[in-house]
Short mmCIF file of C-alpha atoms in Angstrom, two decimals:
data_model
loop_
_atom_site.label_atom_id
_atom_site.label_comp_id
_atom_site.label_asym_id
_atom_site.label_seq_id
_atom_site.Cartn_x
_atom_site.Cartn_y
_atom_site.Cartn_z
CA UNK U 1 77.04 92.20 62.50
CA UNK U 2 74.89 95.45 63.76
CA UNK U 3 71.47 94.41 65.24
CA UNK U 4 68.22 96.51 62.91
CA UNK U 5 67.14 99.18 64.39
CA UNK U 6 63.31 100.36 63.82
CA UNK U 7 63.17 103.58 62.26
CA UNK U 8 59.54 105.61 62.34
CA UNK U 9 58.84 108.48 59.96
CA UNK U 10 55.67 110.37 60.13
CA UNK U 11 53.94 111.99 56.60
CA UNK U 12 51.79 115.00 57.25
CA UNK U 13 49.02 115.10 54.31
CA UNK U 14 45.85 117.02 54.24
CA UNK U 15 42.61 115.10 53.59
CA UNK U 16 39.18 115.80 52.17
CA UNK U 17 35.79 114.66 53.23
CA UNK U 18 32.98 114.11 50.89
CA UNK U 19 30.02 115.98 51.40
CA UNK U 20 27.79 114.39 54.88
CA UNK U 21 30.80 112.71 55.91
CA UNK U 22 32.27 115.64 57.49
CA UNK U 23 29.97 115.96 60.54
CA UNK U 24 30.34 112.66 60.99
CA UNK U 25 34.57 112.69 61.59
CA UNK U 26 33.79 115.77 63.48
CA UNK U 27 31.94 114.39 66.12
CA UNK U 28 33.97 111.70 66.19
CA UNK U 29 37.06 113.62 67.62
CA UNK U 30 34.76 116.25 69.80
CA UNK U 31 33.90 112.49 71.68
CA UNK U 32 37.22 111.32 71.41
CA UNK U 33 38.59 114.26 72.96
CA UNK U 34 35.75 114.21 76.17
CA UNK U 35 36.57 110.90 76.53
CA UNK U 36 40.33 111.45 77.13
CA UNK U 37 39.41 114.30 79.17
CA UNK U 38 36.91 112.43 80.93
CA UNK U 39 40.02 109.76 82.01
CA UNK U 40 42.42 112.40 82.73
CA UNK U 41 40.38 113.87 85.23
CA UNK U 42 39.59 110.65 87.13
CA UNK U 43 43.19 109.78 86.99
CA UNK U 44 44.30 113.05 87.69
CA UNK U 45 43.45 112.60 91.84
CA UNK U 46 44.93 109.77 91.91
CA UNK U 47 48.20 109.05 93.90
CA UNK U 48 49.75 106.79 91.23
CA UNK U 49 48.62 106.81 87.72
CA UNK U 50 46.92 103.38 87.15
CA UNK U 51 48.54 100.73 85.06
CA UNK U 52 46.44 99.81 81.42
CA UNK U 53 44.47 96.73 83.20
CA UNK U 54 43.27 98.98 85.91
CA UNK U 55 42.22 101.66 83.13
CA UNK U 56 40.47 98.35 81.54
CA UNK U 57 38.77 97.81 83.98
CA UNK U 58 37.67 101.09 85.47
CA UNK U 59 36.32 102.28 81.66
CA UNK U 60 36.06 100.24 78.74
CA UNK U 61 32.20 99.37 79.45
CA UNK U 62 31.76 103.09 79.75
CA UNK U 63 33.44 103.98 76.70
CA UNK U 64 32.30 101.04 74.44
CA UNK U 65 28.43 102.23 75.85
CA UNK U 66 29.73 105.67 73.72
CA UNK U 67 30.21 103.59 70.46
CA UNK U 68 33.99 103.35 70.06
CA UNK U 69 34.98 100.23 69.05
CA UNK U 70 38.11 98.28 71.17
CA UNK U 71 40.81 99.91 69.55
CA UNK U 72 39.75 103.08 70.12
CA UNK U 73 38.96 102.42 74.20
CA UNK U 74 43.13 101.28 73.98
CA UNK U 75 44.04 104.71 71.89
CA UNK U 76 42.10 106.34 74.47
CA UNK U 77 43.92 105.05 77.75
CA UNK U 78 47.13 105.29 76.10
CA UNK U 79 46.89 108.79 75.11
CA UNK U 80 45.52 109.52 79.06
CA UNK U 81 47.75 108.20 80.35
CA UNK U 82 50.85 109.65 78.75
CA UNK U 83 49.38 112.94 79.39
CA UNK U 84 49.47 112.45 82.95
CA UNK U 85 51.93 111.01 83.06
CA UNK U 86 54.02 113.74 81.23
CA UNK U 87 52.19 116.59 82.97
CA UNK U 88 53.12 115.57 86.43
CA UNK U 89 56.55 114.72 85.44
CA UNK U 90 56.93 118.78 84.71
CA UNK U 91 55.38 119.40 87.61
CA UNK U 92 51.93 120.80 85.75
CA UNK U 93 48.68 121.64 86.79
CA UNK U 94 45.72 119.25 85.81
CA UNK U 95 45.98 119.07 81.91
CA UNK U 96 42.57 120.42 79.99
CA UNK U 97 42.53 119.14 76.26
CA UNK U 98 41.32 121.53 73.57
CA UNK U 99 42.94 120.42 69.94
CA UNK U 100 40.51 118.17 67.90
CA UNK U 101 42.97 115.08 67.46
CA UNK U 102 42.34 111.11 68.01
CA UNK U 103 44.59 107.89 67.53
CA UNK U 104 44.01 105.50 65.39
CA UNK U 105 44.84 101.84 65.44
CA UNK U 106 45.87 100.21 62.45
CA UNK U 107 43.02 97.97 62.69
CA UNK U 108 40.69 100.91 62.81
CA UNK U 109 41.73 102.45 59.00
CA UNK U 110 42.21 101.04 55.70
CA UNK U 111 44.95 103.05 53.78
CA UNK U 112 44.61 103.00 49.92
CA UNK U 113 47.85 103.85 48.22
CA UNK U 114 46.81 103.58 44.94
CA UNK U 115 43.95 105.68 44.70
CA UNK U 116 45.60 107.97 48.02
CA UNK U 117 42.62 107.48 50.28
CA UNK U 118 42.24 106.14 53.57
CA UNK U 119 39.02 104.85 55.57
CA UNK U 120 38.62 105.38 59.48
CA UNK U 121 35.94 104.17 61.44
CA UNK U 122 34.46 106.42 64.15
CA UNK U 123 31.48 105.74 66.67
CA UNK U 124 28.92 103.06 65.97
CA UNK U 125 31.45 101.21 63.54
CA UNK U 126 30.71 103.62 60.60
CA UNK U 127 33.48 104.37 58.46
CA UNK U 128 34.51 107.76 56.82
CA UNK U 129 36.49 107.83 53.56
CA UNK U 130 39.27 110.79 53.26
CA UNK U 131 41.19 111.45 50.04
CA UNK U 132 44.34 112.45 50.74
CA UNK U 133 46.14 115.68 49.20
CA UNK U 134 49.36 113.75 48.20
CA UNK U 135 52.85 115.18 47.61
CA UNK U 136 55.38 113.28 44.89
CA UNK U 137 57.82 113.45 47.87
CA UNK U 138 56.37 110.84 49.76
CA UNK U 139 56.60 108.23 47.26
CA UNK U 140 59.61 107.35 48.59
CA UNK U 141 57.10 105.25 51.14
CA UNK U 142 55.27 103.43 48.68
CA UNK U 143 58.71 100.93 47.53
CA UNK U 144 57.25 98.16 49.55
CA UNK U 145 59.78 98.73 52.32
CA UNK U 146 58.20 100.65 54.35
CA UNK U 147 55.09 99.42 56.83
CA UNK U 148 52.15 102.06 57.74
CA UNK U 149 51.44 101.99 61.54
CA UNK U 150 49.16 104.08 63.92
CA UNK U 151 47.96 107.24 62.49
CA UNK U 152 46.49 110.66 64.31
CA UNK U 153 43.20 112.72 62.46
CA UNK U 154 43.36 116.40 63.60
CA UNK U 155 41.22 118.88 63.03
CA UNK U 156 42.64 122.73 62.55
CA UNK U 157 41.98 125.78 61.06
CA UNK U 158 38.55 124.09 59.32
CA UNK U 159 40.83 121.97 57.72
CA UNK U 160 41.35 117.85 58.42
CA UNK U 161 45.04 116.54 58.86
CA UNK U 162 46.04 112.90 58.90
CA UNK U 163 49.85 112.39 59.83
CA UNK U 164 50.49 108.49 58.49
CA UNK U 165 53.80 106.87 60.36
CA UNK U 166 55.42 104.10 58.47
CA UNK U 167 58.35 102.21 60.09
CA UNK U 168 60.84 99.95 58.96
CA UNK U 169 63.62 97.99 60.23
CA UNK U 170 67.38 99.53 59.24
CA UNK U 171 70.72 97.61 59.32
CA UNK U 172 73.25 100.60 60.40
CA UNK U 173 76.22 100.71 58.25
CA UNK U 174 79.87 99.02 59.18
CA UNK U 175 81.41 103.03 59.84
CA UNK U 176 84.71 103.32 57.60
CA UNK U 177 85.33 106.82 58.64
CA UNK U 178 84.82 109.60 61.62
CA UNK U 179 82.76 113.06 60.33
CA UNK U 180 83.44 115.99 63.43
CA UNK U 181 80.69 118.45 63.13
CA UNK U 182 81.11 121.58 64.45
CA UNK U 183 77.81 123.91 64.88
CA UNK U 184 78.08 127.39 63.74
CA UNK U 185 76.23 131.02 63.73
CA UNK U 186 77.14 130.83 59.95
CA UNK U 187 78.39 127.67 59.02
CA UNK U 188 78.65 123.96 59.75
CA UNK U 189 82.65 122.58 59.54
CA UNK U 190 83.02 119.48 59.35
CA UNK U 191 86.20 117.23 59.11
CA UNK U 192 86.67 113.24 58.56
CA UNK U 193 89.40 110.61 59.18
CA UNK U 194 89.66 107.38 58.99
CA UNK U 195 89.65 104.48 61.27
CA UNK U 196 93.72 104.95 61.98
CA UNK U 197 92.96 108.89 62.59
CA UNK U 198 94.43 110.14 59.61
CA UNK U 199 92.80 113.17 57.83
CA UNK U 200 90.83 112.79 55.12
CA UNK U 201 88.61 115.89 53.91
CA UNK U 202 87.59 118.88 55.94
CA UNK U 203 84.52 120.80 54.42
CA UNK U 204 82.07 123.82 55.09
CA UNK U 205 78.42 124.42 54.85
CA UNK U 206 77.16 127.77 54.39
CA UNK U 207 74.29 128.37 57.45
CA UNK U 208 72.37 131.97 56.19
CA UNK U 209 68.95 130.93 57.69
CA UNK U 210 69.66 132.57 61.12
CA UNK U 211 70.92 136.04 60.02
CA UNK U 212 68.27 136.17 58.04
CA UNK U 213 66.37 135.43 60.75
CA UNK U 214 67.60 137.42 63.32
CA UNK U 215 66.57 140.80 60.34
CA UNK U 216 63.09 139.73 60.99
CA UNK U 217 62.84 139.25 64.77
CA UNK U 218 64.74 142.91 64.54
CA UNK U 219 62.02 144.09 62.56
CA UNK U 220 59.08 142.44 64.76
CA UNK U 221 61.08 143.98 67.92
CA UNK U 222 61.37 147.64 66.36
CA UNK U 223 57.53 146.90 65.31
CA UNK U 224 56.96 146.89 69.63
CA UNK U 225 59.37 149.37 70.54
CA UNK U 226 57.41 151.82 68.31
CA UNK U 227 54.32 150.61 69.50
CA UNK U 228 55.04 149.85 73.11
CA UNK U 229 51.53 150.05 74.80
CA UNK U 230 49.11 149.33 71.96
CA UNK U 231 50.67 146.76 70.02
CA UNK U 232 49.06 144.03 70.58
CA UNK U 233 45.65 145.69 70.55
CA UNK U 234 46.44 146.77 67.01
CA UNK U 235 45.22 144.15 64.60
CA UNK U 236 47.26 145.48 61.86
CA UNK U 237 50.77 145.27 64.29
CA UNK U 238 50.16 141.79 65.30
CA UNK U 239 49.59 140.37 61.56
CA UNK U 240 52.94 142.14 59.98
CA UNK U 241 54.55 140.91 63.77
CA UNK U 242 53.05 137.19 63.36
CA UNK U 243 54.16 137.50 59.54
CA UNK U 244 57.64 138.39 60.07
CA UNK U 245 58.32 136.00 63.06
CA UNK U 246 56.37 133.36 60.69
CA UNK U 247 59.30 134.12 58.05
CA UNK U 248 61.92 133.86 60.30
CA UNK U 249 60.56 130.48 61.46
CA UNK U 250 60.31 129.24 57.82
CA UNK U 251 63.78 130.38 56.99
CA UNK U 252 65.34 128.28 60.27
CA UNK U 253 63.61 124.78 59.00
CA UNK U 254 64.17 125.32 55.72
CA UNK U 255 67.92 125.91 56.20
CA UNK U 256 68.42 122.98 58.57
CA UNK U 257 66.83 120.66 56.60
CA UNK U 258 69.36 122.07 53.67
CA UNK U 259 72.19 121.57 56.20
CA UNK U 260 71.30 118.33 57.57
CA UNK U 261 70.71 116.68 53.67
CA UNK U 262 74.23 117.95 52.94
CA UNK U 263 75.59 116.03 55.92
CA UNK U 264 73.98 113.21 55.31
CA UNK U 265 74.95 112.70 51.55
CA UNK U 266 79.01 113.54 52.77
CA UNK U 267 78.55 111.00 55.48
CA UNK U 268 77.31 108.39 53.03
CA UNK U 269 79.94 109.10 50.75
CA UNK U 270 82.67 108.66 53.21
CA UNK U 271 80.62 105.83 54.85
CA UNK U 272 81.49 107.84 58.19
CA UNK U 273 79.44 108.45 61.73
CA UNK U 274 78.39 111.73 62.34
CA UNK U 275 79.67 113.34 65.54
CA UNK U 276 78.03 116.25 66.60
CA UNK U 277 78.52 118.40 70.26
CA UNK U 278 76.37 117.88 73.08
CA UNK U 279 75.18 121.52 73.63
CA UNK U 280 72.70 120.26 76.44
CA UNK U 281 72.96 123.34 78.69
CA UNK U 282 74.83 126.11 76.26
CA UNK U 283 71.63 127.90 76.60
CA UNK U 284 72.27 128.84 79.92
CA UNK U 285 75.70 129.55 79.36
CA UNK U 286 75.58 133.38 79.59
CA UNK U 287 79.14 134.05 78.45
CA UNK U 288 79.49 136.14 75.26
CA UNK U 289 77.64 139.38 76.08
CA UNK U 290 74.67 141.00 75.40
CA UNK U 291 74.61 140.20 71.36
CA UNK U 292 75.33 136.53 71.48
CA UNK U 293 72.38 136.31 74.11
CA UNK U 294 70.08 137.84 71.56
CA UNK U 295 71.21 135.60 68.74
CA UNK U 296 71.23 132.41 71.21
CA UNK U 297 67.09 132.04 71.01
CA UNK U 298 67.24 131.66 67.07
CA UNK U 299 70.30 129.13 66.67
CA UNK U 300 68.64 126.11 65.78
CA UNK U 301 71.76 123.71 66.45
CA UNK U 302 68.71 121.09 67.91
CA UNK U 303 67.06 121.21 65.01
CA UNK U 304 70.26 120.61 62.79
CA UNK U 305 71.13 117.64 65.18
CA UNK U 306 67.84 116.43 65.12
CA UNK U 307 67.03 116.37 61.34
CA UNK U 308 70.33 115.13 60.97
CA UNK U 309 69.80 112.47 63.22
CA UNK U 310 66.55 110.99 61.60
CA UNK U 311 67.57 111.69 58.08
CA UNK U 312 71.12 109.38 58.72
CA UNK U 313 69.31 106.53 60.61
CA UNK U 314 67.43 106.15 57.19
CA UNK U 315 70.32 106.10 55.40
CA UNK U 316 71.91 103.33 58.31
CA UNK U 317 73.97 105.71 59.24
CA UNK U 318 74.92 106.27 63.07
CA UNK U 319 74.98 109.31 64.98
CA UNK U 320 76.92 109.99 68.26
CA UNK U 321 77.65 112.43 70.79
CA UNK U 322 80.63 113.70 72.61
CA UNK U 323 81.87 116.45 75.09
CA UNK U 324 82.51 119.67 72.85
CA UNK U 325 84.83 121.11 75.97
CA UNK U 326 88.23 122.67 74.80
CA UNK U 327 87.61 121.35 71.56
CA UNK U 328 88.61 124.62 69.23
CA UNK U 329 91.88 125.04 71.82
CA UNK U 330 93.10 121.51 71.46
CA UNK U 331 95.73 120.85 68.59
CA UNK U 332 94.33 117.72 66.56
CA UNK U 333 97.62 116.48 65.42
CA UNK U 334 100.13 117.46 68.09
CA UNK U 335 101.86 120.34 66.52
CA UNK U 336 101.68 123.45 68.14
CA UNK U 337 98.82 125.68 68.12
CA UNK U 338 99.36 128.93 68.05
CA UNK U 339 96.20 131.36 68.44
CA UNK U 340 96.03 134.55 65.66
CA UNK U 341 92.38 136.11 66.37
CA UNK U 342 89.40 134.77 67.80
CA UNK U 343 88.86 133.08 64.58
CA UNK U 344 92.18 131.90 63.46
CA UNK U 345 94.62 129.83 64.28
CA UNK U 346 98.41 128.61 63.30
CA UNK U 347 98.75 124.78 63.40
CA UNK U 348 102.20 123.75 62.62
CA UNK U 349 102.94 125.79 59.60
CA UNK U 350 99.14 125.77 58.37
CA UNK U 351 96.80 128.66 58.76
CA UNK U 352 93.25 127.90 59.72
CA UNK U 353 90.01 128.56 61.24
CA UNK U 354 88.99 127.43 64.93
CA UNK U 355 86.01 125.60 63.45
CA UNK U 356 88.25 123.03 61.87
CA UNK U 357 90.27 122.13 64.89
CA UNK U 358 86.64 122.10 66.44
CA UNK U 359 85.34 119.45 64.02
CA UNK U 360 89.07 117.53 64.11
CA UNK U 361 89.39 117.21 67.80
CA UNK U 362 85.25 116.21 67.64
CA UNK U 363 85.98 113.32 65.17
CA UNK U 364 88.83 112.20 67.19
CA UNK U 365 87.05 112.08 70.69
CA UNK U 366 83.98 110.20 68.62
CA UNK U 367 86.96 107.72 67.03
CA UNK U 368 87.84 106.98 70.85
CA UNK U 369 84.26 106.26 72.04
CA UNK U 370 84.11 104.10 69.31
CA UNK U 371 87.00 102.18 69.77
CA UNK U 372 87.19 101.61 73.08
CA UNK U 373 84.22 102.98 75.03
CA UNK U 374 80.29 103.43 75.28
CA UNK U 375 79.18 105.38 72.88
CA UNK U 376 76.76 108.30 73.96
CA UNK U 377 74.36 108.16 71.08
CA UNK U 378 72.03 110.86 72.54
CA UNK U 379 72.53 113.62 74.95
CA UNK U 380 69.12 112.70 76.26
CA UNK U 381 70.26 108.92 76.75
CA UNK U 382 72.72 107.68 80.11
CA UNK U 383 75.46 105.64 79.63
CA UNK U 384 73.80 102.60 80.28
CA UNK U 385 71.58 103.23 77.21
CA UNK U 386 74.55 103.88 75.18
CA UNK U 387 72.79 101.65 71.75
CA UNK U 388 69.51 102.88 72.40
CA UNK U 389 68.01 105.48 69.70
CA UNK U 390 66.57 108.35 70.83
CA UNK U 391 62.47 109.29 70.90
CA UNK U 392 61.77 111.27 67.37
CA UNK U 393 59.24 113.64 68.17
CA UNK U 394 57.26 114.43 64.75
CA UNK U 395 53.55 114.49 64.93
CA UNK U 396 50.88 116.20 67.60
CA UNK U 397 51.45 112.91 70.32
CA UNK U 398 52.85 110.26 68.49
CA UNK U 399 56.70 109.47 69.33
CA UNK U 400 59.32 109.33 66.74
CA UNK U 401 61.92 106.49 66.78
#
C-alpha cells in the first residue's frame, strides 16, 4: 500500500475592503514589510543565519512592542529567514524588500466560505474583513476534502490579493500502465504499455502556443530594430512591446495548462505514470544553430512538466523522470531502425515519426526504474530522495508541495 502524500494548491482571488478598513490593511503590510526588513538586515552581517530560538529571542519583545500579535512575530522570522537564507545561497547582495505582502497564520484569519469572505487581524489585534471576488472554478475546494492553511495578503497595482493554500492528503494510485512523454516545438507524443512492456496506445497533442508566440516576440524585436536608440524612451513603443510580449506570455500558460489537462485525463484513463525527460541543462546545449537558439527561450517544456506534475498528484497519479539520451535513435522493440529524414523513421516494416520511438524508449526506461530501481521523481531531487515530491512553487513566497 502507497504511503499519502500531502498535496498543497494555492487559489489566487482578489478581495475588497469596505470603506475605512483599507488604511487600516495598508499599514498593516507597510509594518510588516519594515519589520522583515528590519530582521534581514541584522541577520544579514551575521556569519551564520541564526536558528528560530535565537530569532525569538533577539526580537519578539521588539516586534510584539509594534502590535503584531505571536503569529505574526513567527510569519515574520520565517519569511527573514528564508530570504537570507535563499539570497546567500545565489550568492546575492543584501536583499531590500519592496512588494507590499505579509503571511498569515491560520490562527490569524477566519475564512468564510459561505458568504466568500475572510477576516485578518493586523496590529493592535483589530481585524479587517475582505470579500473575496470568487471564481466557480474553485469550488472544487469547498467538497470538504480539502483543508485551508497559511495564506499571503499582497498589495499591487491599488488592488488587494489574497492567495488561500488548501492541502490535503492523496493516496497515489497502484500504476497499471507506463505513459512516455516526449516534449515537442509543436507537439507532445506520448506512448503507453503495460506492466509486461507491451504497446498499448501511442497519441499526439497539438502544442500551437509557442509559434504563436515566437510571431509576437518577432514583432516586439522588429518593434526595436526599427527603433534602436529611442525605444524605450518612447512611451507609445514600450506599451505595443509590453502588449505583445504580454500576449505571447498568455498564449504559453494557456497552452500548457491545455497540454498538461490532456495528459492528465489519458494517464487516468490508462491508470499509467507519467514519464517525462529530464531537460535539466538542454538550455545550454547550443547544438541546433542559430534558429533553434532563438526558439529555445520560449519553449515552455518546465512549465508543461510542472503543471503536469501538480495537476496528476491531485489526481494520485505519479510522475517520474528519466535520462532522455539516445532516446529517438534507440529501436523500442528490437527490430531494426532504419532512419528516413530527420523526422522519420522505418521500424521493422512500420513507418513513423522520431517522437514516438522518443516517447516508447521513455516509457520503457521509466518501466525499468520502476521495476527494479530508484525512481528519480524530480530532476531537482538526488537519488537518495527518490519518494520525495518536489517544492511547488505557486504564490509570491509560499512553497508548493
Amino acid at each position: 500500500m502507497s504511503l499519502p502524500v500531502r498535496a498543497t494548491v494555492t487559489a489566487k482571488v482578489e478581495a475588497v475592503t469596505p470603506k475605512g478598513d483599507e488604511e487600516l490593511l495598508l499599514e498593516f503590510l507597510r509594518v510588516y514589510r519594515e519589520s522583515v526588513q528590519l530582521v534581514i538586515n541584522e541577520i544579514w552581517s551575521l556569519s551564520e543565519t541564526p536558528s528560530w530560538t535565537e530569532l525569538h529571542s533577539m526580537f519578539y519583545c521588539r516586534l510584539i512592542r509594534i502590535g503584531f500579535r505571536a503569529h505574526h512575530v513567527s510569519e515574520i522570522y520565517k519569511r527573514a529567514k528564508e530570504v537570507v537564507e535563499s539570497t546567500r545561497k545565489n550568492n546575492g547582495s543584501k536583499p531590500l524588500l519592496k512588494k507590499l505582502t505579509a503571511r498569515i497564520h491560520t490562527l490569524d484569519y477566519r475564512l468564510d466560505l459561505d458568504r466568500k469572505t475572510i477576516k485578518i487581524t493586523v496590529l493592535y489585534d483589530k481585524w479587517v474583513e475582505l470579500k473575496l471576488k470568487w471564481y466557480s472554478y474553485l469550488n472544487k475546494y469547498l467538497d470538504g476534502s480539502w483543508k485551508p492553511g497559511e495564506i499571503i495578503v499582497s498589495y499591487r497595482h491599488g488592488r488587494f490579493y489574497v492567495y488561500i493554500t488548501f492541502h490535503r492528503d492523496i493516496v497515489p494510485r497502484d500504476p497499471q500502465a507506463v505513459m512516455g512523454v516526449d516534449l515537442n516545438f509543436n507537439n507532445i507524443t506520448y506512448t503507453i504499455i503495460d506492466l509486461n512492456s507491451n504497446l498499448v496506445s501511442i497519441g499526439v497533442i497539438p502544442f500551437k502556443g509557442l509559434k504563436k508566440a515566437l510571431h509576437y516576440r518577432k514583432l516586439a524585436e522588429e518593434l526595436q530594430k526599427k527603433h534602436p536608440r529611442n525605444w524605450r524612451f518612447l512611451k507609445w513603443a514600450r506599451r505595443v512591446r509590453a502588449r505583445w510580449l504580454s500576449k505571447a506570455r498568455n498564449l504559453l500558460v494557456d497552452t500548457a495548462h491545455y497540454v498538461s489537462k490532456r495528459l492528465v485525463e489519458v494517464a487516468r484513463e490508462y491508470n499509467a505514470v507519467i514519464v517525462f525527460e529530464d531537460l535539466e541543462e538542454i538550455r545550454e546545449n547550443s547544438n541546433g544553430g542559430k534558429r533553434l537558439s532563438w526558439m529555445k527561450p520560449l519553449w515552455c517544456y518546465r512549465r508543461i512538466q510542472e503543471y503536469t506534475e501538480y495537476k496528476a498528484l491531485i489526481e494520485g497519479i505519479r510522475t517520474v523522470y528519466v535520462n532522455p539520451a539516445r532516446t529517438s535513435r534507440k529501436p523500442p522493440n528490437g527490430k531494426k531502425i532504419k532512419f528516413i529524414n530527420y523526422r522519420f523513421v522505418q521500424l521493422g516494416d512500420t513507418v513513423t515519426s522520431r517522437d514516438v520511438v522518443a516517447s516508447w524508449n521513455l516509457a520503457l526506461r521509466g518501466l525499468k526504474r520502476m521495476k527494479g530501481f530508484w525512481v528519480k521523481w524530480s530532476p531537482d531531487s538526488p537519488r537518495s530522495e527518490a519518494v520525495k515530491t518536489r517544492a511547488k512553487r505557486g504564490n509570491p513566497e509560499a512553497k508548493k508541495y
